[in-house]
Amino acid sequence: MKNSIIAPAALALVLAGCTSYSSTSGTGSTEQCKATSEQEISALFDRWNRSLQTGDPRKVVANYAERSVLLPTLSNKPRTTPSEKEDYFQHFLENKPVGKIDWRMIEIDCNSAVDAGLYTFSLGASGTQVKARYTYTYKWDGQQWLITSHHSSAMPEKN
C-alpha cells in the first residue's frame, strides 16, 4: 500500500522537473520562455548592422538593454550607460562601418542567447577592413531581444 502512494508522488516530482518551457525564480513565480531559433538570433546581428547604416548612434544604442555593457573594438573604455554607448557609436559611425559575419556559434537558453564568432567590418570612410572576434549576449525583455553584453576585439594575428 505504501509503495502505491509513493511511486505516483515520486513520478510527479520527476515530471515537474522536466518542463523545458518555464523556470521558477527565487520568488516562486514562473517565467515563460520565449520560443526562438538560431535564425531569429542571427537576425539580431542584421538588425544591429542595419542600425549602423542609419548613421544615428541613438538607433544603434536602441538595440541594447538599459543595463548592458559594450566592450568595443576601437576603445579601451567599457561603455555601460546609454550616453557612453552613444558617444562611442558617434565616433565609430564616422567610419561608415558595414559588418559581415564570417563564422558564428549560437547558444539559446530560456529568454537568453549568445552569438559568438568572427566578423569583418568594411570601413567605407577609409576603404579598410577590420577583422574581429565578437560576442553578443541577448535577453528577451517580454517584447524584444536586446543586447546585454557586446564584446568585440580585433584579431590578434594578422593574416
PDB file of C-alpha atoms in Angstrom, residues 3-155:
ATOM      1  CA  ASN A   3       4.580   1.862  -2.428  1.00  0.00           C
ATOM      2  CA  SER A   4       1.421   2.576  -4.404  1.00  0.00           C
ATOM      3  CA  ILE A   5       1.254   6.075  -2.850  1.00  0.00           C
ATOM      4  CA  ILE A   6       4.994   6.867  -3.005  1.00  0.00           C
ATOM      5  CA  ALA A   7       5.518   5.860  -6.661  1.00  0.00           C
ATOM      6  CA  PRO A   8       2.949   8.328  -8.138  1.00  0.00           C
ATOM      7  CA  ALA A   9       4.254  11.120  -5.883  1.00  0.00           C
ATOM      8  CA  ALA A  10       7.849  10.450  -6.971  1.00  0.00           C
ATOM      9  CA  LEU A  11       6.795  10.344 -10.620  1.00  0.00           C
ATOM     10  CA  ALA A  12       5.022  13.702 -10.253  1.00  0.00           C
ATOM     11  CA  LEU A  13       8.194  15.255  -8.802  1.00  0.00           C
ATOM     12  CA  VAL A  14      10.347  13.862 -11.619  1.00  0.00           C
ATOM     13  CA  LEU A  15       7.952  15.094 -14.306  1.00  0.00           C
ATOM     14  CA  ALA A  16       7.675  18.525 -12.697  1.00  0.00           C
ATOM     15  CA  GLY A  17      11.442  18.893 -13.095  1.00  0.00           C
ATOM     16  CA  CYS A  18      11.310  18.009 -16.789  1.00  0.00           C
ATOM     17  CA  THR A  19       9.396  21.007 -18.115  1.00  0.00           C
ATOM     18  CA  SER A  20      11.593  22.990 -20.506  1.00  0.00           C
ATOM     19  CA  TYR A  21       9.211  25.817 -21.280  1.00  0.00           C
ATOM     20  CA  SER A  22       9.333  27.568 -17.946  1.00  0.00           C
ATOM     21  CA  SER A  23      11.611  28.142 -15.000  1.00  0.00           C
ATOM     22  CA  THR A  24      10.954  29.158 -11.453  1.00  0.00           C
ATOM     23  CA  SER A  25      12.788  32.115  -9.962  1.00  0.00           C
ATOM     24  CA  GLY A  26      13.577  32.523  -6.290  1.00  0.00           C
ATOM     25  CA  THR A  27      10.313  34.426  -5.814  1.00  0.00           C
ATOM     26  CA  GLY A  28       8.202  31.427  -6.743  1.00  0.00           C
ATOM     27  CA  SER A  29       6.906  32.997  -9.974  1.00  0.00           C
ATOM     28  CA  THR A  30       7.065  31.126 -13.263  1.00  0.00           C
ATOM     29  CA  GLU A  31       8.887  32.686 -16.195  1.00  0.00           C
ATOM     30  CA  GLN A  32       7.670  31.769 -19.665  1.00  0.00           C
ATOM     31  CA  CYS A  33      10.491  31.079 -22.105  1.00  0.00           C
ATOM     32  CA  LYS A  34      10.294  32.810 -25.483  1.00  0.00           C
ATOM     33  CA  ALA A  35      10.358  30.255 -28.284  1.00  0.00           C
ATOM     34  CA  THR A  36      13.167  31.187 -30.669  1.00  0.00           C
ATOM     35  CA  SER A  37      15.563  29.754 -33.234  1.00  0.00           C
ATOM     36  CA  GLU A  38      19.120  30.219 -34.432  1.00  0.00           C
ATOM     37  CA  GLN A  39      17.678  32.050 -37.446  1.00  0.00           C
ATOM     38  CA  GLU A  40      15.891  34.586 -35.207  1.00  0.00           C
ATOM     39  CA  ILE A  41      19.001  35.117 -33.070  1.00  0.00           C
ATOM     40  CA  SER A  42      21.280  35.503 -36.117  1.00  0.00           C
ATOM     41  CA  ALA A  43      18.862  38.135 -37.489  1.00  0.00           C
ATOM     42  CA  LEU A  44      19.596  40.263 -34.406  1.00  0.00           C
ATOM     43  CA  PHE A  45      23.075  40.991 -35.784  1.00  0.00           C
ATOM     44  CA  ASP A  46      21.449  42.045 -39.065  1.00  0.00           C
ATOM     45  CA  ARG A  47      19.147  44.400 -37.110  1.00  0.00           C
ATOM     46  CA  TRP A  48      22.153  45.886 -35.292  1.00  0.00           C
ATOM     47  CA  ASN A  49      24.133  46.177 -38.551  1.00  0.00           C
ATOM     48  CA  ARG A  50      21.195  47.952 -40.262  1.00  0.00           C
ATOM     49  CA  SER A  51      21.057  50.416 -37.376  1.00  0.00           C
ATOM     50  CA  LEU A  52      24.715  51.251 -38.089  1.00  0.00           C
ATOM     51  CA  GLN A  53      23.754  52.119 -41.665  1.00  0.00           C
ATOM     52  CA  THR A  54      21.404  54.852 -40.425  1.00  0.00           C
ATOM     53  CA  GLY A  55      24.377  56.834 -39.126  1.00  0.00           C
ATOM     54  CA  ASP A  56      22.343  57.621 -35.995  1.00  0.00           C
ATOM     55  CA  PRO A  57      24.045  56.447 -32.770  1.00  0.00           C
ATOM     56  CA  ARG A  58      20.707  56.557 -30.884  1.00  0.00           C
ATOM     57  CA  LYS A  59      19.280  53.939 -33.259  1.00  0.00           C
ATOM     58  CA  VAL A  60      22.291  51.701 -32.607  1.00  0.00           C
ATOM     59  CA  VAL A  61      22.005  52.139 -28.831  1.00  0.00           C
ATOM     60  CA  ALA A  62      18.296  51.209 -29.035  1.00  0.00           C
ATOM     61  CA  ASN A  63      19.481  47.601 -29.603  1.00  0.00           C
ATOM     62  CA  TYR A  64      20.981  47.487 -26.101  1.00  0.00           C
ATOM     63  CA  ALA A  65      19.222  46.776 -22.801  1.00  0.00           C
ATOM     64  CA  GLU A  66      19.224  49.600 -20.267  1.00  0.00           C
ATOM     65  CA  ARG A  67      21.562  47.520 -18.098  1.00  0.00           C
ATOM     66  CA  SER A  68      24.197  46.319 -20.560  1.00  0.00           C
ATOM     67  CA  VAL A  69      27.886  46.584 -21.329  1.00  0.00           C
ATOM     68  CA  LEU A  70      29.708  47.344 -24.580  1.00  0.00           C
ATOM     69  CA  LEU A  71      33.388  46.376 -24.751  1.00  0.00           C
ATOM     70  CA  PRO A  72      34.154  47.933 -28.147  1.00  0.00           C
ATOM     71  CA  THR A  73      36.826  47.157 -30.729  1.00  0.00           C
ATOM     72  CA  LEU A  74      38.172  50.677 -31.083  1.00  0.00           C
ATOM     73  CA  SER A  75      38.142  51.875 -27.468  1.00  0.00           C
ATOM     74  CA  ASN A  76      39.676  50.696 -24.191  1.00  0.00           C
ATOM     75  CA  LYS A  77      36.771  52.088 -22.147  1.00  0.00           C
ATOM     76  CA  PRO A  78      33.844  49.817 -21.187  1.00  0.00           C
ATOM     77  CA  ARG A  79      30.538  51.532 -22.070  1.00  0.00           C
ATOM     78  CA  THR A  80      27.713  50.823 -19.612  1.00  0.00           C
ATOM     79  CA  THR A  81      25.311  53.753 -19.927  1.00  0.00           C
ATOM     80  CA  PRO A  82      23.273  54.703 -22.985  1.00  0.00           C
ATOM     81  CA  SER A  83      25.170  58.031 -23.233  1.00  0.00           C
ATOM     82  CA  GLU A  84      28.553  56.251 -23.109  1.00  0.00           C
ATOM     83  CA  LYS A  85      27.457  53.866 -25.858  1.00  0.00           C
ATOM     84  CA  GLU A  86      26.078  56.757 -27.895  1.00  0.00           C
ATOM     85  CA  ASP A  87      29.415  58.576 -27.551  1.00  0.00           C
ATOM     86  CA  TYR A  88      31.295  55.529 -28.826  1.00  0.00           C
ATOM     87  CA  PHE A  89      28.964  54.972 -31.765  1.00  0.00           C
ATOM     88  CA  GLN A  90      29.009  58.686 -32.670  1.00  0.00           C
ATOM     89  CA  HIS A  91      32.720  58.281 -33.459  1.00  0.00           C
ATOM     90  CA  PHE A  92      32.544  54.713 -34.801  1.00  0.00           C
ATOM     91  CA  LEU A  93      29.808  55.639 -37.291  1.00  0.00           C
ATOM     92  CA  GLU A  94      32.069  58.316 -38.813  1.00  0.00           C
ATOM     93  CA  ASN A  95      33.976  55.359 -40.334  1.00  0.00           C
ATOM     94  CA  LYS A  96      30.811  54.255 -42.196  1.00  0.00           C
ATOM     95  CA  PRO A  97      31.092  50.637 -40.971  1.00  0.00           C
ATOM     96  CA  VAL A  98      29.359  47.650 -42.513  1.00  0.00           C
ATOM     97  CA  GLY A  99      29.690  44.334 -40.717  1.00  0.00           C
ATOM     98  CA  LYS A 100      29.670  40.823 -42.152  1.00  0.00           C
ATOM     99  CA  ILE A 101      29.632  37.594 -40.140  1.00  0.00           C
ATOM    100  CA  ASP A 102      32.439  35.234 -41.166  1.00  0.00           C
ATOM    101  CA  TRP A 103      31.791  32.439 -38.653  1.00  0.00           C
ATOM    102  CA  ARG A 104      29.455  32.046 -35.674  1.00  0.00           C
ATOM    103  CA  MET A 105      28.135  29.777 -32.967  1.00  0.00           C
ATOM    104  CA  ILE A 106      24.753  30.433 -31.339  1.00  0.00           C
ATOM    105  CA  GLU A 107      23.617  29.092 -27.970  1.00  0.00           C
ATOM    106  CA  ILE A 108      19.981  29.526 -26.886  1.00  0.00           C
ATOM    107  CA  ASP A 109      18.563  29.285 -23.367  1.00  0.00           C
ATOM    108  CA  CYS A 110      15.349  30.429 -21.673  1.00  0.00           C
ATOM    109  CA  ASN A 111      14.937  34.100 -22.661  1.00  0.00           C
ATOM    110  CA  SER A 112      18.646  34.494 -23.364  1.00  0.00           C
ATOM    111  CA  ALA A 113      21.005  33.726 -26.207  1.00  0.00           C
ATOM    112  CA  VAL A 114      24.687  34.053 -27.073  1.00  0.00           C
ATOM    113  CA  ASP A 115      26.002  34.724 -30.574  1.00  0.00           C
ATOM    114  CA  ALA A 116      29.807  34.475 -30.712  1.00  0.00           C
ATOM    115  CA  GLY A 117      32.163  34.322 -33.642  1.00  0.00           C
ATOM    116  CA  LEU A 118      34.212  36.248 -36.148  1.00  0.00           C
ATOM    117  CA  TYR A 119      33.193  39.238 -38.220  1.00  0.00           C
ATOM    118  CA  THR A 120      34.726  41.701 -40.647  1.00  0.00           C
ATOM    119  CA  PHE A 121      33.949  45.391 -40.780  1.00  0.00           C
ATOM    120  CA  SER A 122      34.419  47.287 -44.015  1.00  0.00           C
ATOM    121  CA  LEU A 123      35.039  50.912 -43.185  1.00  0.00           C
ATOM    122  CA  GLY A 124      33.630  52.943 -46.081  1.00  0.00           C
ATOM    123  CA  ALA A 125      35.335  56.165 -44.983  1.00  0.00           C
ATOM    124  CA  SER A 126      38.844  54.713 -45.421  1.00  0.00           C
ATOM    125  CA  GLY A 127      38.254  51.595 -47.503  1.00  0.00           C
ATOM    126  CA  THR A 128      39.957  49.412 -44.897  1.00  0.00           C
ATOM    127  CA  GLN A 129      38.711  46.197 -43.347  1.00  0.00           C
ATOM    128  CA  VAL A 130      38.933  45.205 -39.695  1.00  0.00           C
ATOM    129  CA  LYS A 131      38.650  41.525 -38.770  1.00  0.00           C
ATOM    130  CA  ALA A 132      37.469  40.962 -35.220  1.00  0.00           C
ATOM    131  CA  ARG A 133      36.094  38.464 -32.723  1.00  0.00           C
ATOM    132  CA  TYR A 134      32.714  39.150 -31.157  1.00  0.00           C
ATOM    133  CA  THR A 135      30.278  38.004 -28.519  1.00  0.00           C
ATOM    134  CA  TYR A 136      26.725  39.289 -28.202  1.00  0.00           C
ATOM    135  CA  THR A 137      24.529  38.165 -25.339  1.00  0.00           C
ATOM    136  CA  TYR A 138      20.818  38.822 -25.680  1.00  0.00           C
ATOM    137  CA  LYS A 139      17.895  38.815 -23.272  1.00  0.00           C
ATOM    138  CA  TRP A 140      14.197  38.699 -24.128  1.00  0.00           C
ATOM    139  CA  ASP A 141      12.509  41.591 -22.263  1.00  0.00           C
ATOM    140  CA  GLY A 142       8.971  40.382 -22.928  1.00  0.00           C
ATOM    141  CA  GLN A 143       8.676  42.388 -26.167  1.00  0.00           C
ATOM    142  CA  GLN A 144      12.010  42.197 -27.974  1.00  0.00           C
ATOM    143  CA  TRP A 145      15.527  40.792 -27.836  1.00  0.00           C
ATOM    144  CA  LEU A 146      18.069  43.292 -26.506  1.00  0.00           C
ATOM    145  CA  ILE A 147      21.844  43.137 -26.221  1.00  0.00           C
ATOM    146  CA  THR A 148      23.002  42.736 -22.611  1.00  0.00           C
ATOM    147  CA  SER A 149      26.692  42.474 -23.424  1.00  0.00           C
ATOM    148  CA  HIS A 150      28.694  43.055 -26.575  1.00  0.00           C
ATOM    149  CA  HIS A 151      32.410  42.354 -26.732  1.00  0.00           C
ATOM    150  CA  SER A 152      34.424  42.979 -29.853  1.00  0.00           C
ATOM    151  CA  SER A 153      38.201  42.784 -30.283  1.00  0.00           C
ATOM    152  CA  ALA A 154      40.446  42.974 -33.313  1.00  0.00           C
ATOM    153  CA  MET A 155      42.048  39.703 -34.339  1.00  0.00           C
TER     154      MET A 155
END
